[in-house]
Structure formats: structure tokens, C-alpha cells
């Protein structure tokens, strides 16, 4: 079975009484099919099927077909496994769990892009070290563009960082620096 194209739009998050809540529109294959509300009160998500309020019979049928397509797809998914109390448990994936995962993926991607933009800006004035694909990193900020530093100074700091810090998976993360055979090449 083909995976339907499910998108969350107009996502708004807020702090509820018992955690974070959200409301969003769920589009399946480009059709607005659900309005989702999680009040953040410890209960389940509320799904409003847009077919219930649609007056146009053709649009109503299209919404119902897409909702069924998503429901059928979710039924084919393997159960989720998780650890709790020292034991492994499984849980059948339902619409709420699927939407929660989708929301988590969106948030993770949003944070990744934000971090990528931050790092790209930092690369202009600093040598950044850390483990790739992790949120933790350290840097030496020269508070001026790296391109204005002398080649000798840049090579010295990069060589020092490689010798002292780059072990156990830690690397220079700058995409604009290459350190090969004792020489530093700065690309813009």
C-alpha cells in the first residue's frame, strides 16, 4: 500500500494544564481532512473530520476517501515498541500516534534547520568542533571573518584543535574549512 502524503498545516503549540498542547489542520494528499486539537490536559487528541461539516457532496466524498486511505495505511504499520519498567512493550499504531509522530518529526526537522542556519553563520567567524549530527559543540570565535585571518594563524589554530580535541568522534564541523597535509583551505 502506498503511503499517503500527510501534512500538518497551521500548527500552533501551547502550554496546557498537563503538558504541551497543539492544534493543526491535517491534509491528506492535499485535501484538508481533519482539524486536530490536543488540549494539553493529559487526555486524547480530538479529531474533527472535515467531511462532517462539508456541504459539497463531491468534496465530502474526497475527504472521506482520503481519510479511509490514511486509516487503511495506518492498519498496515507494525506495532510500536518501547521500554517501560525494564520491559519491552508493543502498542498498535493509531491515528493519534501517527499524528504525534508526524508532529515530532516536523519539530525535529525545524530544530535541525535552525541549528544548521546558526552553525552556518558561526562558521564565518569561528572554528567549530563537535560530533557530527549532535546538538553539542564548542568553538573558538575570532569575532572577525575567518577570511581576514592570516593563513599562518588559521593553520596554527586548526592544527592545535585537531591535535588536542579531535578524538572519539569529535571533528571540526566547519564546512568552509579543509585541513589536509598540514594546510588549511578556506572555501566561501
CSV table of N, CA and C in Angstrom, one decimal, residues 95-182:
chain,number,residue,atom,x,y,z
A,95,UNK,N,-4.4,6.6,14.7
A,95,UNK,CA,-4.3,7.9,14.1
A,95,UNK,C,-3.6,8.9,15.0
A,96,UNK,N,-3.9,8.9,16.3
A,96,UNK,CA,-3.3,9.8,17.2
A,96,UNK,C,-1.8,9.6,17.3
A,97,UNK,N,-1.4,8.4,17.4
A,97,UNK,CA,0.0,8.1,17.5
A,97,UNK,C,0.8,8.5,16.2
A,98,UNK,N,0.1,8.3,15.1
A,98,UNK,CA,0.7,8.6,13.8
A,98,UNK,C,0.9,10.1,13.7
A,99,UNK,N,-0.2,10.9,14.1
A,99,UNK,CA,-0.1,12.4,14.0
A,99,UNK,C,1.0,12.9,15.0
A,100,UNK,N,1.0,12.3,16.2
A,100,UNK,CA,2.1,12.7,17.2
A,100,UNK,C,3.5,12.5,16.6
A,101,UNK,N,3.7,11.3,15.9
A,101,UNK,CA,5.0,11.1,15.3
A,101,UNK,C,5.3,12.1,14.2
A,102,UNK,N,4.3,12.4,13.4
A,102,UNK,CA,4.5,13.4,12.4
A,102,UNK,C,4.8,14.7,13.0
A,103,UNK,N,4.2,15.1,14.0
A,103,UNK,CA,4.4,16.4,14.7
A,103,UNK,C,5.9,16.4,15.3
A,104,UNK,N,6.3,15.3,15.9
A,104,UNK,CA,7.6,15.1,16.4
A,104,UNK,C,8.7,15.3,15.3
A,105,UNK,N,8.4,14.6,14.2
A,105,UNK,CA,9.3,14.7,13.0
A,105,UNK,C,9.4,16.1,12.5
A,106,UNK,N,8.3,16.8,12.4
A,106,UNK,CA,8.3,18.2,12.0
A,106,UNK,C,9.1,19.1,12.9
A,107,UNK,N,9.0,18.9,14.2
A,107,UNK,CA,9.7,19.7,15.2
A,107,UNK,C,11.2,19.4,15.2
A,108,UNK,N,11.5,18.1,15.0
A,108,UNK,CA,12.9,17.7,14.9
A,108,UNK,C,13.6,18.4,13.6
A,109,UNK,N,12.9,18.3,12.5
A,109,UNK,CA,13.3,18.9,11.3
A,109,UNK,C,13.5,20.4,11.4
A,110,UNK,N,12.5,21.1,12.1
A,110,UNK,CA,12.6,22.5,12.3
A,110,UNK,C,13.8,22.9,13.2
A,111,UNK,N,14.1,22.1,14.2
A,111,UNK,CA,15.2,22.4,15.1
A,111,UNK,C,16.5,22.1,14.3
A,112,UNK,N,16.5,21.1,13.5
A,112,UNK,CA,17.7,20.8,12.7
A,112,UNK,C,18.1,21.9,11.7
A,113,UNK,N,17.0,22.5,11.1
A,113,UNK,CA,17.2,23.6,10.1
A,113,UNK,C,17.7,24.9,10.9
A,114,UNK,N,17.1,25.1,12.0
A,114,UNK,CA,17.5,26.2,12.9
A,114,UNK,C,19.0,26.1,13.3
A,115,UNK,N,19.4,24.9,13.7
A,115,UNK,CA,20.7,24.7,14.1
A,115,UNK,C,21.7,24.8,12.9
A,116,UNK,N,21.2,24.4,11.8
A,116,UNK,CA,22.0,24.5,10.6
A,116,UNK,C,22.3,25.9,10.2
A,117,UNK,N,21.2,26.8,10.3
A,117,UNK,CA,21.4,28.2,10.0
A,117,UNK,C,22.4,28.9,11.0
A,118,UNK,N,22.2,28.5,12.3
A,118,UNK,CA,23.1,29.0,13.3
A,118,UNK,C,24.5,28.7,13.1
A,119,UNK,N,24.7,27.4,12.8
A,119,UNK,CA,26.1,26.9,12.5
A,119,UNK,C,26.7,27.6,11.3
A,120,UNK,N,25.9,27.7,10.2
A,120,UNK,CA,26.4,28.4,9.0
A,120,UNK,C,26.9,29.8,9.3
A,121,UNK,N,26.2,30.5,10.1
A,121,UNK,CA,26.6,31.9,10.5
A,121,UNK,C,27.8,31.8,11.3
A,122,UNK,N,27.9,30.9,12.3
A,122,UNK,CA,29.0,30.8,13.1
A,122,UNK,C,30.3,30.4,12.4
A,123,UNK,N,30.2,29.6,11.3
A,123,UNK,CA,31.3,29.1,10.5
A,123,UNK,C,32.1,30.3,9.9
A,124,UNK,N,31.4,31.5,9.8
A,124,UNK,CA,32.1,32.6,9.1
A,124,UNK,C,33.1,33.2,10.0
A,125,UNK,N,32.9,33.2,11.4
A,125,UNK,CA,33.9,33.8,12.3
A,125,UNK,C,34.5,32.9,13.3
A,126,UNK,N,34.2,31.6,13.3
A,126,UNK,CA,34.7,30.7,14.3
A,126,UNK,C,35.1,29.4,13.7
A,127,UNK,N,35.9,28.7,14.5
A,127,UNK,CA,36.3,27.3,14.2
A,127,UNK,C,35.4,26.5,15.2
A,128,UNK,N,34.6,25.6,14.6
A,128,UNK,CA,33.6,24.9,15.4
A,128,UNK,C,34.0,23.4,15.5
A,129,UNK,N,34.0,22.9,16.7
A,129,UNK,CA,34.3,21.4,16.9
A,129,UNK,C,33.1,20.7,17.6
A,130,UNK,N,32.9,19.5,17.3
A,130,UNK,CA,31.9,18.7,18.0
A,130,UNK,C,31.7,17.4,17.2
A,131,UNK,N,30.8,16.6,17.7
A,131,UNK,CA,30.4,15.4,17.0
A,131,UNK,C,29.3,15.7,16.0
A,132,UNK,N,29.5,15.2,14.7
A,132,UNK,CA,28.5,15.5,13.7
A,132,UNK,C,27.1,14.9,14.1
A,133,UNK,N,26.1,15.7,13.7
A,133,UNK,CA,24.7,15.3,14.0
A,133,UNK,C,24.3,15.3,15.5
A,134,UNK,N,25.0,16.1,16.3
A,134,UNK,CA,24.7,16.2,17.7
A,134,UNK,C,24.5,17.7,18.0
A,135,UNK,N,23.7,18.0,19.0
A,135,UNK,CA,23.4,19.4,19.3
A,135,UNK,C,24.5,20.1,20.1
A,136,UNK,N,25.5,19.4,20.6
A,136,UNK,CA,26.5,20.0,21.4
A,136,UNK,C,27.8,20.3,20.5
A,137,UNK,N,28.3,21.5,20.7
A,137,UNK,CA,29.5,21.8,20.0
A,137,UNK,C,30.2,22.9,20.8
A,138,UNK,N,31.5,23.1,20.5
A,138,UNK,CA,32.3,24.2,21.1
A,138,UNK,C,33.0,25.0,19.9
A,139,UNK,N,33.4,26.2,20.2
A,139,UNK,CA,34.0,26.9,19.1
A,139,UNK,C,35.0,27.9,19.7
A,140,UNK,N,35.9,28.3,18.8
A,140,UNK,CA,36.8,29.5,19.0
A,140,UNK,C,36.3,30.6,18.1
A,141,UNK,N,35.8,31.6,18.7
A,141,UNK,CA,35.3,32.7,17.9
A,141,UNK,C,36.3,33.8,17.8
A,142,UNK,N,36.7,34.2,16.5
A,142,UNK,CA,37.7,35.2,16.3
A,142,UNK,C,37.0,36.6,16.2
A,143,UNK,N,35.7,36.6,16.2
A,143,UNK,CA,34.9,37.9,16.1
A,143,UNK,C,35.3,38.7,14.9
A,144,UNK,N,35.8,38.0,13.9
A,144,UNK,CA,36.0,38.6,12.6
A,144,UNK,C,36.0,37.5,11.5
A,145,UNK,N,35.7,37.8,10.3
A,145,UNK,CA,35.6,36.7,9.3
A,145,UNK,C,36.9,35.9,9.2
A,146,UNK,N,36.8,34.6,9.1
A,146,UNK,CA,38.0,33.8,9.1
A,146,UNK,C,38.8,34.1,7.9
A,147,UNK,N,38.2,34.6,6.8
A,147,UNK,CA,38.9,35.0,5.6
A,147,UNK,C,39.9,36.2,5.8
A,148,UNK,N,39.7,36.9,6.9
A,148,UNK,CA,40.6,38.1,7.2
A,148,UNK,C,41.8,37.6,8.1
A,149,UNK,N,41.8,36.4,8.6
A,149,UNK,CA,42.9,35.9,9.4
A,149,UNK,C,44.1,35.5,8.5
A,150,UNK,N,45.3,35.6,9.0
A,150,UNK,CA,46.4,35.2,8.3
A,150,UNK,C,46.4,33.6,8.1
A,151,UNK,N,46.9,33.1,7.1
A,151,UNK,CA,47.0,31.7,6.8
A,151,UNK,C,47.7,31.0,7.9
A,152,UNK,N,48.8,31.6,8.4
A,152,UNK,CA,49.6,31.0,9.5
A,152,UNK,C,48.8,30.9,10.8
A,153,UNK,N,48.1,31.9,11.2
A,153,UNK,CA,47.3,31.9,12.4
A,153,UNK,C,46.2,30.8,12.3
A,154,UNK,N,45.5,30.8,11.1
A,154,UNK,CA,44.4,29.9,10.9
A,154,UNK,C,44.9,28.4,11.0
A,155,UNK,N,46.0,28.2,10.3
A,155,UNK,CA,46.6,26.8,10.3
A,155,UNK,C,47.0,26.4,11.7
A,156,UNK,N,47.6,27.3,12.5
A,156,UNK,CA,48.0,27.1,13.8
A,156,UNK,C,46.8,26.6,14.7
A,157,UNK,N,45.7,27.4,14.7
A,157,UNK,CA,44.6,27.1,15.5
A,157,UNK,C,43.9,25.8,15.0
A,158,UNK,N,43.8,25.5,13.7
A,158,UNK,CA,43.2,24.3,13.3
A,158,UNK,C,44.1,23.1,13.6
A,159,UNK,N,45.4,23.2,13.5
A,159,UNK,CA,46.3,22.1,13.8
A,159,UNK,C,46.2,21.8,15.3
A,160,UNK,N,46.2,22.9,16.1
A,160,UNK,CA,46.1,22.7,17.6
A,160,UNK,C,44.8,22.0,18.0
A,161,UNK,N,43.7,22.4,17.4
A,161,UNK,CA,42.4,21.8,17.7
A,161,UNK,C,42.3,20.3,17.2
A,162,UNK,N,42.9,20.0,16.1
A,162,UNK,CA,42.9,18.7,15.6
A,162,UNK,C,43.7,17.8,16.5
A,163,UNK,N,44.9,18.3,17.0
A,163,UNK,CA,45.8,17.5,17.8
A,163,UNK,C,45.2,17.3,19.2
A,164,UNK,N,44.5,18.4,19.8
A,164,UNK,CA,44.1,18.3,21.2
A,164,UNK,C,42.7,17.9,21.4
A,165,UNK,N,41.8,18.2,20.4
A,165,UNK,CA,40.4,18.0,20.6
A,165,UNK,C,39.7,16.9,19.8
A,166,UNK,N,40.3,16.7,18.6
A,166,UNK,CA,39.6,15.8,17.6
A,166,UNK,C,39.9,14.3,17.8
A,167,UNK,N,39.2,13.7,18.8
A,167,UNK,CA,39.3,12.3,19.0
A,167,UNK,C,38.0,11.8,19.5
A,168,UNK,N,37.7,10.6,19.5
A,168,UNK,CA,36.4,10.0,20.0
A,168,UNK,C,35.3,10.5,19.2
A,169,UNK,N,35.4,10.7,17.9
A,169,UNK,CA,34.3,11.2,17.0
A,169,UNK,C,34.2,12.7,16.9
A,170,UNK,N,35.0,13.4,17.7
A,170,UNK,CA,34.9,14.9,17.6
A,170,UNK,C,35.7,15.3,16.4
A,171,UNK,N,35.1,16.3,15.6
A,171,UNK,CA,35.7,16.7,14.4
A,171,UNK,C,35.5,18.2,14.3
A,172,UNK,N,36.2,18.8,13.4
A,172,UNK,CA,36.0,20.2,13.0
A,172,UNK,C,34.7,20.2,12.1
A,173,UNK,N,33.7,21.0,12.5
A,173,UNK,CA,32.4,20.9,11.8
A,173,UNK,C,32.3,21.9,10.7
A,174,UNK,N,33.2,22.9,10.7
A,174,UNK,CA,33.2,23.9,9.6
A,174,UNK,C,33.1,23.3,8.2
A,175,UNK,N,32.1,23.7,7.5
A,175,UNK,CA,32.1,23.2,6.1
A,175,UNK,C,32.9,24.1,5.2
A,176,UNK,N,33.3,25.2,5.7
A,176,UNK,CA,34.1,26.1,4.9
A,176,UNK,C,35.6,26.0,5.1
A,177,UNK,N,36.0,25.0,5.9
A,177,UNK,CA,37.5,24.8,6.2
A,177,UNK,C,37.8,23.3,5.8
A,178,UNK,N,39.0,23.2,5.1
A,178,UNK,CA,39.6,21.9,4.9
A,178,UNK,C,41.0,21.9,5.4
A,179,UNK,N,41.3,20.8,6.2
A,179,UNK,CA,42.6,20.7,6.8
A,179,UNK,C,43.2,19.4,6.2
A,180,UNK,N,44.2,19.5,5.3
A,180,UNK,CA,44.8,18.4,4.7
A,180,UNK,C,46.3,18.6,4.6
A,181,UNK,N,47.1,17.6,5.0
A,181,UNK,CA,48.6,17.7,4.9
A,181,UNK,C,49.2,18.9,5.6
A,182,UNK,N,48.6,19.3,6.7
A,182,UNK,CA,49.1,20.5,7.5
A,182,UNK,C,48.8,21.8,6.9
